Tab-separated table of C-alpha atoms and ligand atoms in Angstrom:
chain	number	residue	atom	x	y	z
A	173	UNK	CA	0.000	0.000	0.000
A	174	UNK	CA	1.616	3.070	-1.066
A	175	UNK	CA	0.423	5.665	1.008
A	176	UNK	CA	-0.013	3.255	4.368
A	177	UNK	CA	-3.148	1.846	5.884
A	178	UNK	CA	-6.467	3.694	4.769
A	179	UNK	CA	-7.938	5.422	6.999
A	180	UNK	CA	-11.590	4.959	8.444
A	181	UNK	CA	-14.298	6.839	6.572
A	182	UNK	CA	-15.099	7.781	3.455
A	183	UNK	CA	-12.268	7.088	1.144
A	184	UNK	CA	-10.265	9.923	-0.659
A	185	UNK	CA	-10.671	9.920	-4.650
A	186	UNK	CA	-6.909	9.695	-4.638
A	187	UNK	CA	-7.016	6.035	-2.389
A	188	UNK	CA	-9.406	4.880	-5.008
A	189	UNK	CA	-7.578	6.011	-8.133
A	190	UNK	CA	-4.700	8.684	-9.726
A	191	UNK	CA	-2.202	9.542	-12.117
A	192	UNK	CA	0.900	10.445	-11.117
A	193	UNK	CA	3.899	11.308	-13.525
A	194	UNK	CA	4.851	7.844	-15.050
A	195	UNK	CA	2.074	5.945	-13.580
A	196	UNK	CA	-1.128	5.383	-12.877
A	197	UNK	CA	-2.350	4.060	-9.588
A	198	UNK	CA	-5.664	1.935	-8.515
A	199	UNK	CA	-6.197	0.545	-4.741
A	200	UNK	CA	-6.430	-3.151	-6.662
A	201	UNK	CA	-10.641	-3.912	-5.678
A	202	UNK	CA	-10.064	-7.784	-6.604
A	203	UNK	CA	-8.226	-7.840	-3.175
A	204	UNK	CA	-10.211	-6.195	-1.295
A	205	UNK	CA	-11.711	-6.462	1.985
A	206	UNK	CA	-8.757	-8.711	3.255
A	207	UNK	CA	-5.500	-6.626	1.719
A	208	UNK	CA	-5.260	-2.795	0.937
A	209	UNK	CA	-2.932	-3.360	-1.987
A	210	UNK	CA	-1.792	-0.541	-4.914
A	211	UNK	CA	-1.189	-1.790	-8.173
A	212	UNK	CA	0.810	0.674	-10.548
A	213	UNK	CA	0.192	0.584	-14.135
A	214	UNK	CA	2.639	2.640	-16.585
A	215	UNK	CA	1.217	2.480	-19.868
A	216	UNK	CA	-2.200	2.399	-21.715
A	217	UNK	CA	-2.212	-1.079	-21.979
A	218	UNK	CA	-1.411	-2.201	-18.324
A	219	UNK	CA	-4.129	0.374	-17.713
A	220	UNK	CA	-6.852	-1.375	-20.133
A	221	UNK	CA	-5.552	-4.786	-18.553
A	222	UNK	CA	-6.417	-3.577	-15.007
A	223	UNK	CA	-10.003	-2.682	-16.022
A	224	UNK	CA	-10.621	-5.597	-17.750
A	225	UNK	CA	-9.494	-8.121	-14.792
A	226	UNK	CA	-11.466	-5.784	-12.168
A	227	UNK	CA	-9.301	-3.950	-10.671
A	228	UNK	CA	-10.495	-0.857	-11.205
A	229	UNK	CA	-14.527	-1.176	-11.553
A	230	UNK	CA	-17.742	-0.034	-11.786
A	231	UNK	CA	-18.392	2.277	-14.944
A	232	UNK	CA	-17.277	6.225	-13.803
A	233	UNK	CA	-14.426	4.458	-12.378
A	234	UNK	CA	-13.385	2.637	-15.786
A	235	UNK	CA	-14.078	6.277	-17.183
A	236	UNK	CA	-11.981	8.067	-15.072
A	237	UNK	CA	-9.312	4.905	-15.265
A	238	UNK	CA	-9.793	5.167	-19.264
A	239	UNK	CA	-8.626	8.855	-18.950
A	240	UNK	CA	-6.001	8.573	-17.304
A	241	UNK	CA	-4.461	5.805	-19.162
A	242	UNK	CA	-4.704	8.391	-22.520
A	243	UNK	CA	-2.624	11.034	-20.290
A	244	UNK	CA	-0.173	8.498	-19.268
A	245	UNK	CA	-0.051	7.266	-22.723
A	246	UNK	CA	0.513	10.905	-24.197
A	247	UNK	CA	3.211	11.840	-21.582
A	248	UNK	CA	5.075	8.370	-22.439
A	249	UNK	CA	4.896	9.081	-26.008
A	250	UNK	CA	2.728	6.075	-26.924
A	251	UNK	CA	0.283	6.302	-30.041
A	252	UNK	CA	-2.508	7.734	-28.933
A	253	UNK	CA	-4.794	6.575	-31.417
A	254	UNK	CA	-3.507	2.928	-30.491
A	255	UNK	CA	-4.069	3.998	-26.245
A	256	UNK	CA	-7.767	5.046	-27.306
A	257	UNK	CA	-8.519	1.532	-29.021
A	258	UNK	CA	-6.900	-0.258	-26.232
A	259	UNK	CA	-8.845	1.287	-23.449
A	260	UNK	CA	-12.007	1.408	-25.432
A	261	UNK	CA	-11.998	-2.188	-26.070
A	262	UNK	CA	-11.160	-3.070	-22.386
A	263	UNK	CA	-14.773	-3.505	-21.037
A	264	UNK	CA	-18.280	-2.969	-23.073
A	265	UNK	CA	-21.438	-2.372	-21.125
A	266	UNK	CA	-20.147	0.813	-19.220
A	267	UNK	CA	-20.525	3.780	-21.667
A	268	UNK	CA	-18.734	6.282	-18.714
A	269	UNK	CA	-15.281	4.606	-20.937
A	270	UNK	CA	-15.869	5.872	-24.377
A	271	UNK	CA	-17.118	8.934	-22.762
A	272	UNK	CA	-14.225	9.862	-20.889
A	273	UNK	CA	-11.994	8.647	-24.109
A	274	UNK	CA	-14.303	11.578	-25.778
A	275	UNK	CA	-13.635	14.113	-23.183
A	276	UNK	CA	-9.996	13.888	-23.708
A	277	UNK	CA	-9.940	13.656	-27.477
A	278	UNK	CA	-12.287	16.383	-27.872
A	279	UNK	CA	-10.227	19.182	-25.952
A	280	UNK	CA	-7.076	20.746	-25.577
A	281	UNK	CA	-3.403	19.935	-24.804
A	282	UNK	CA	-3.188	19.316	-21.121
A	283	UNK	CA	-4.462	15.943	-21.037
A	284	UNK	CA	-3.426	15.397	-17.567
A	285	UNK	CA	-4.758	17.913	-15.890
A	286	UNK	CA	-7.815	17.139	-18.377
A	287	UNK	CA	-8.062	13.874	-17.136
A	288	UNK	CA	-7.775	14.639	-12.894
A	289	UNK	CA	-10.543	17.566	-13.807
A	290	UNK	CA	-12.490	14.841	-14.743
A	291	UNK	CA	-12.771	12.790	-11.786
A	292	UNK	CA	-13.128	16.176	-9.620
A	293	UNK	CA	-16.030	16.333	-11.656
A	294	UNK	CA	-17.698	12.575	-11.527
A	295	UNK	CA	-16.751	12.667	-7.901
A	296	UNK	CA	-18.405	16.452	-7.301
A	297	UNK	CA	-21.552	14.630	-9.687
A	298	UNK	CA	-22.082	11.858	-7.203
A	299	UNK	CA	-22.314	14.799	-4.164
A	300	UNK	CA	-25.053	16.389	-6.391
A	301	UNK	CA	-26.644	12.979	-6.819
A	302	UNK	CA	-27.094	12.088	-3.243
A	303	UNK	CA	-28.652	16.059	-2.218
A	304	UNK	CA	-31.421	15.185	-4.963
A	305	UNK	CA	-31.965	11.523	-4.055
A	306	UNK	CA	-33.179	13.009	-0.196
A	307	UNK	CA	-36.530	13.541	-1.714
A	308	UNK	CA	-37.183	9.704	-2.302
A	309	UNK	CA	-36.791	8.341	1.236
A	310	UNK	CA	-38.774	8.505	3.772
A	311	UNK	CA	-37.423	8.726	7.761
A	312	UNK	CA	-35.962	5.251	8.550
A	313	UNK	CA	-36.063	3.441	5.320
A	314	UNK	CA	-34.315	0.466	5.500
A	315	UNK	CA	-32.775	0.593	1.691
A	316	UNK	CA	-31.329	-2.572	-0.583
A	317	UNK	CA	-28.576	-1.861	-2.814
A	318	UNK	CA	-26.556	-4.440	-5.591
A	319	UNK	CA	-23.452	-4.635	-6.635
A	320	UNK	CA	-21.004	-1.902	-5.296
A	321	UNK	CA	-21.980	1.691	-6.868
A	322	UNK	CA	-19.982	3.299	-3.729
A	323	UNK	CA	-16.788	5.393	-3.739
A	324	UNK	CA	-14.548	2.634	-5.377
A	325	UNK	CA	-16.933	2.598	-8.505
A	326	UNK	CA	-16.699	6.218	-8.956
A	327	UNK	CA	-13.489	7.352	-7.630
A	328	UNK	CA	-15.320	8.366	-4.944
A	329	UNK	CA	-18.608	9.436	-2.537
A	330	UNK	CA	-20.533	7.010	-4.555
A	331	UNK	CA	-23.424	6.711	-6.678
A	332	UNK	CA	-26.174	4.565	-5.001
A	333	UNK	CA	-23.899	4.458	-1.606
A	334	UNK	CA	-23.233	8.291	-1.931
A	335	UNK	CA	-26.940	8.810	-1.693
A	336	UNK	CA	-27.841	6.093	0.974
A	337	UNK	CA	-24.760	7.712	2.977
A	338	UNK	CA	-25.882	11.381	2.707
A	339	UNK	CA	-29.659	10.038	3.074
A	340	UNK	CA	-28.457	7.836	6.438
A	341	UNK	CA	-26.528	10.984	7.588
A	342	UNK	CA	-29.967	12.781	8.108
A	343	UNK	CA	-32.120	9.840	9.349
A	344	UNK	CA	-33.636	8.703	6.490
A	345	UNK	CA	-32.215	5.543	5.756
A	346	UNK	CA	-31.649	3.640	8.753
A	347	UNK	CA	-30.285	0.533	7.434
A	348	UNK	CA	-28.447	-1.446	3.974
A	349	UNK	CA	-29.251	-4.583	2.870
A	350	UNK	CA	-26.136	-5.364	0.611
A	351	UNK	CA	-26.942	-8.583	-1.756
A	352	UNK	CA	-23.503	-10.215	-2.137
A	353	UNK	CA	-23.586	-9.891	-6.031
A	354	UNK	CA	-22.684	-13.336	-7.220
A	355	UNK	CA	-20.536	-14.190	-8.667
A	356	UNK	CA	-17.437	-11.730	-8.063
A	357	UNK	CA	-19.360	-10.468	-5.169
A	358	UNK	CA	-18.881	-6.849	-5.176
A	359	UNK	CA	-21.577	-6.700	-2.858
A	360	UNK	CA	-20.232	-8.524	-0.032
A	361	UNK	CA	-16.652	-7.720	-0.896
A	362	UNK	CA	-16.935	-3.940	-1.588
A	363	UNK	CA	-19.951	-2.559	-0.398
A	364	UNK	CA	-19.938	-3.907	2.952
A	365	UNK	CA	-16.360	-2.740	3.131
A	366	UNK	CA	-17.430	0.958	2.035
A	367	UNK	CA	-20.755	0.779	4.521
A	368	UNK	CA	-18.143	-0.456	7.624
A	369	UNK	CA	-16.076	2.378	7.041
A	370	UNK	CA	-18.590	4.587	6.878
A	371	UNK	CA	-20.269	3.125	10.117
A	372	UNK	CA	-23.905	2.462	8.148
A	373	UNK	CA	-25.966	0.107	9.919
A	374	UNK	CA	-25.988	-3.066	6.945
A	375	UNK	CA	-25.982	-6.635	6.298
A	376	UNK	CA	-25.064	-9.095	3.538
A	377	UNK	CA	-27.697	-11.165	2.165
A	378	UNK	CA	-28.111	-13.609	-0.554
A	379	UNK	CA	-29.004	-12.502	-3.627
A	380	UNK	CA	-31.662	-15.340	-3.715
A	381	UNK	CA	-33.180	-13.704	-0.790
A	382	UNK	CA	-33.779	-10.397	-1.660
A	383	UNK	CA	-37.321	-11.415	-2.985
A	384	UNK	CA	-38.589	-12.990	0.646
A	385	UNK	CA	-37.197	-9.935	2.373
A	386	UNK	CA	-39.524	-8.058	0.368
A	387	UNK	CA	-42.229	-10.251	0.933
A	388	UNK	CA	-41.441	-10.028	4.769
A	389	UNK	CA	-42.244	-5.769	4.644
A	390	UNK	CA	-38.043	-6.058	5.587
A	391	UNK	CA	-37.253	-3.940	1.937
A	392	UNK	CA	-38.497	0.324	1.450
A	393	UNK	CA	-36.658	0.705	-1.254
A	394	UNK	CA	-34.330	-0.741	-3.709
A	395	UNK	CA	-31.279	1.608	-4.601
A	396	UNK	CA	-28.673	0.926	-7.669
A	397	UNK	CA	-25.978	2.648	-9.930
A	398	UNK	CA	-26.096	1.861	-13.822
A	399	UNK	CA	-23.445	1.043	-16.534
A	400	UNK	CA	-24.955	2.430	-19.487
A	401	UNK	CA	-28.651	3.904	-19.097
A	402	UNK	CA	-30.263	4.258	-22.625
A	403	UNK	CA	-32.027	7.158	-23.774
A	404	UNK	CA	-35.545	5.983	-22.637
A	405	UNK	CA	-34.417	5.025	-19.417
A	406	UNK	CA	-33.724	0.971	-20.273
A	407	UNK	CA	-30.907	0.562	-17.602
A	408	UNK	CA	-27.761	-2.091	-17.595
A	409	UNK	CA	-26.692	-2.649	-14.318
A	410	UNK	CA	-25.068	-5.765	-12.622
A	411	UNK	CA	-26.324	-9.269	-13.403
A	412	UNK	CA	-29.064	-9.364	-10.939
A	413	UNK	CA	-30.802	-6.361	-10.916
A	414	UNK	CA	-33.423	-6.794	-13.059
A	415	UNK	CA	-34.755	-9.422	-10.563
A	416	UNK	CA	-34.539	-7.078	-8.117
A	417	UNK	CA	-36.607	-4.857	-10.183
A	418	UNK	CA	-39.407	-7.399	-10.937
A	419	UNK	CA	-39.303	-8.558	-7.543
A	420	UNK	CA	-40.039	-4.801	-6.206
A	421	UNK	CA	-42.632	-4.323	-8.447
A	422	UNK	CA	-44.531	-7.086	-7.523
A	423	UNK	CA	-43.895	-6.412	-3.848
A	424	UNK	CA	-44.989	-2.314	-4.363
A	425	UNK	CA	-41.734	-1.395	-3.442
A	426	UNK	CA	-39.836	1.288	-5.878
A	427	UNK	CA	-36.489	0.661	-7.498
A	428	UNK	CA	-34.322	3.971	-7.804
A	429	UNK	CA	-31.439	4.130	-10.151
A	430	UNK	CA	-28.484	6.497	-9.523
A	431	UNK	CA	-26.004	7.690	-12.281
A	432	UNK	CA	-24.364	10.583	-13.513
A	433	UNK	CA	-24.952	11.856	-16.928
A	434	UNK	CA	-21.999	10.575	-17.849
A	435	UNK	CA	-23.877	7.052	-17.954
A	436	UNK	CA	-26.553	8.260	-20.049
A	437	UNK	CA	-26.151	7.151	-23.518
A	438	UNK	CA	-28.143	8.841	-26.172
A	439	UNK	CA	-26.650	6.732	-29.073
A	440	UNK	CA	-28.137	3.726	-27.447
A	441	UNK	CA	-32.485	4.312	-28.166
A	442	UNK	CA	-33.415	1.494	-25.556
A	443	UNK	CA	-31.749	-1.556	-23.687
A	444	UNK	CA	-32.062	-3.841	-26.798
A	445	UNK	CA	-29.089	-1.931	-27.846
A	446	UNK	CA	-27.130	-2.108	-25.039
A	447	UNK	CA	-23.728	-4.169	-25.208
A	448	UNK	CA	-23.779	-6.948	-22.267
A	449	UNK	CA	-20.192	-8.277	-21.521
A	450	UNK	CA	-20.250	-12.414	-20.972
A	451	UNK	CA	-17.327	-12.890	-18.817
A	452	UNK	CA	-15.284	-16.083	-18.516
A	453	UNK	CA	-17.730	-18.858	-17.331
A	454	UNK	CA	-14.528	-20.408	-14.443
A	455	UNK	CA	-16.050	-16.986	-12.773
A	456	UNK	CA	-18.894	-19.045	-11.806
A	457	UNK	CA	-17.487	-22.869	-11.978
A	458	UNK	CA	-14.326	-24.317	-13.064
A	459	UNK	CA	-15.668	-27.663	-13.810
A	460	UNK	CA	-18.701	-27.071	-15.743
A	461	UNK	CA	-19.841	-25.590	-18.959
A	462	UNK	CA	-21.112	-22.256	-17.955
A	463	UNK	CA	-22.979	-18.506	-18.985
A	464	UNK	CA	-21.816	-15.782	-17.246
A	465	UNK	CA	-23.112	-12.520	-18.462
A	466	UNK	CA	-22.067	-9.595	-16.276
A	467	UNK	CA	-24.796	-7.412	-16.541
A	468	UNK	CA	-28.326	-7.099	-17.524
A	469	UNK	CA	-31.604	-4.667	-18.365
A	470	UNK	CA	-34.096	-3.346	-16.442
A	471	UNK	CA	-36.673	-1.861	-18.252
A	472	UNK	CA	-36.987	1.992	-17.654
A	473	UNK	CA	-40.969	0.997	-16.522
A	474	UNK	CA	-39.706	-1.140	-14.006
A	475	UNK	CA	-37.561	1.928	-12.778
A	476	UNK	CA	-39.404	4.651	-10.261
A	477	UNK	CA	-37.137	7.652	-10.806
A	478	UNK	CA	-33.602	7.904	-12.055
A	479	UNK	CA	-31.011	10.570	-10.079
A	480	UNK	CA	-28.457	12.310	-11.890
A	481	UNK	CA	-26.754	15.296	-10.533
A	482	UNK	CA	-29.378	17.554	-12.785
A	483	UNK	CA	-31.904	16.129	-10.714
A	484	UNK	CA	-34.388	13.290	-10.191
A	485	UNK	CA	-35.842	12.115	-13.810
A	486	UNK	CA	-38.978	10.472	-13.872
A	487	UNK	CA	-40.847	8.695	-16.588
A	488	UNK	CA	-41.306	9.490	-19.643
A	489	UNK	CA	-37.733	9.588	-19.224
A	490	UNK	CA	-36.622	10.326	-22.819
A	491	UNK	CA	-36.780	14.323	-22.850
A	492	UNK	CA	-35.797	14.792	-19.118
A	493	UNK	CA	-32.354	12.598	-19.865
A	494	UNK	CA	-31.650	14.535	-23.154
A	495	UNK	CA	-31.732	17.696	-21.177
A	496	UNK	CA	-29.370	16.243	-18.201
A	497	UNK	CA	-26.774	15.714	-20.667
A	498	UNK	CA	-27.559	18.869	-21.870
A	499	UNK	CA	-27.075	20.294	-18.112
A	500	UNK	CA	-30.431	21.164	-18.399
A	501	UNK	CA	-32.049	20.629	-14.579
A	502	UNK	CA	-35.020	18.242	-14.268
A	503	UNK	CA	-38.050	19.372	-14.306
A	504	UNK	CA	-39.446	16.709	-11.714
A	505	UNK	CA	-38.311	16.693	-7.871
B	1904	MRU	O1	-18.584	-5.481	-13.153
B	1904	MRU	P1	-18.546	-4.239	-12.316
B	1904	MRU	O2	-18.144	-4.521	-10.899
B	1904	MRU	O3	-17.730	-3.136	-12.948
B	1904	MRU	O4	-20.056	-3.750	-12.291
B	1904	MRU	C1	-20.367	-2.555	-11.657
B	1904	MRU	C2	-21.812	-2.288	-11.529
B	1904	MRU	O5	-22.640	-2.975	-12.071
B	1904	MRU	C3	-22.204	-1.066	-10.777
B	1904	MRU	O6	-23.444	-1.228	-10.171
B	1904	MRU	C4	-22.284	0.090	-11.768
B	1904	MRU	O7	-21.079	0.236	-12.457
B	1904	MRU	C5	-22.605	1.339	-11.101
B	1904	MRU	S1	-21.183	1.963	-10.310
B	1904	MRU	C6	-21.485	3.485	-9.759
């Protein structure tokens, strides 16, 4: 560990994720809870390899990784049309990569201080995110979230877990239920990690029994992030939460998705579209044959408002999610 033994709390964007003159530098999340490790990457391709083995994860994370592999790559003189392909091709559901890759094309020379602008500004997104998502809780919820959509996944505050942390700080949500997020288990690895630090009442559960805590009146909300939303509102998330979403329907209970703009996709017209990475099938057994997709689609009906950091976006969702990445402010609160 490079700079020594995190410290309790929320964690720093630069414990999560920076560039530094020859290198970049990720807290490595495929070790985590058990060893606070750094791993140093020094060109664009070491960069794309840590995204695509999970080191760095969850998609304004990979964004923010993606950009500062191009800087690295430009101040080690690599080809930088070569560095974009590379990155770009390192993971496909999470549109916050090509984005950031965009960012940094599309402006001017200082691509490193380009690129750490950038994740002041995902991280400074998520803060706006959680003051909006107040409105949807009521005092004491107890919340479920999937996967890990907290500071690690967006080099920091969080998406989902920045707004269930700013909600908890004023009473509103009172407890987590974290589904373990088989089969990498981001959820019991990362999230619980992130809630412990914070000191937010939680506990693991099962991903198979997320539906009976529903039934059992034990679930007020369900809370996610999102790797690519479409431009109606069709969400990809981790493998698993369209279940969740189905299952909180049925049960009455409303599923919140929340994402900076940066994961709004306006290419994409609706989840059909949406690229869903199938990850090596030993993930889930060594022995046996084996399907592993990593994410899947919720449909944007399924979904009772979606938080960016213009606002919260309700359906239709179409217009409203034009105008966020616009930095136009939503119209519904
Ligand atoms: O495969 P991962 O761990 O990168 O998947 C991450 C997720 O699905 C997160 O929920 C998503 O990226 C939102 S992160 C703010």
């Amino acid at each position: 560990m490079g700079r020594g033994h995190l410290a309790p709390g929320g964690l720093a964007p630069e414990d999560i994720l920076r560039l530094e003159d020859d290198r970049v530098v990720f807290l490595d999340q495929r070790l985590l809870p058990e060893h606070e490790v750094e791993l140093a990457c020094h060109s664009a391709a070491e960069v794309a390899e840590a995204i695509r083995t999970l080191a760095v994860r969850g998609a304004p994370s990979i964004g923010i990784a993606a950009a500062y592999g191009y800087a690295l790559a430009a101040a080690q003189g690599e080809d930088l049309a070569a560095a974009a392909e590379v990155l770009a091709a390192s993971r496909p559901t999470a549109v916050n990569l090509t984005w950031a890759l965009e960012q940094l094309r599309e402006g001017g020379d200082d691509l490193a201080g380009r690129a750490r602008a950038l994740h002041r500004e995902e991280v400074d997104r998520c803060v706006r995110m959680a003051e909006h998502a107040l409105s949807l809780f009521e005092p004491g919820a107890r919340a479920l979230t999937h996967c890990n959509a907290g500071g690690l996944a967006t080099g920091g505050y969080g998406s989902a877990v920045g707004a269930l942390r700013r909600a908890w700080e004023q009473e509103l949500v009172r407890h987590v239920w974290v589904g373990e997020t088989r089969p990498l288990l981001q959820g019991s690895r990362l999230t619980a990690w992130e809630l412990e630090r914070i000191g937010i009442p939680h506990a693991v559960i099962a991903d198979s029994a997320a539906a009976s805590l529903m039934a059992r009146g034990e679930v007020d909300c369900v809370v996610t992030g999102a790797d690519r939303i479409a431009a109606n509102g069709d969400t990809a998330n981790k493998i698993g939460t369209y279940s969740l979403a189905v299952n909180a329907r049925h049960h009455g209970i409303p599923l919140y998705v929340v994402a900076p703009s940066s994961t709004v996709d306006l290419h994409t017209p609706s989840g059909e579209a949406i690229p869903i990475e199938e990850r090596a099938g030993a993930e889930l057994t060594e022995r046996f044959p084996a399907l592993n997709p990593a994410f899947d689609v919720t449909p944007a009906e399924l979904i009772a408002a979606i938080v960016t950091e213009q606002g919260v976006h309700r359906e239709p969702y179409a217009e409203s999610l034009a105008g966020a990445r616009r930095g136009e402010r939503a119209r519904t609160a």
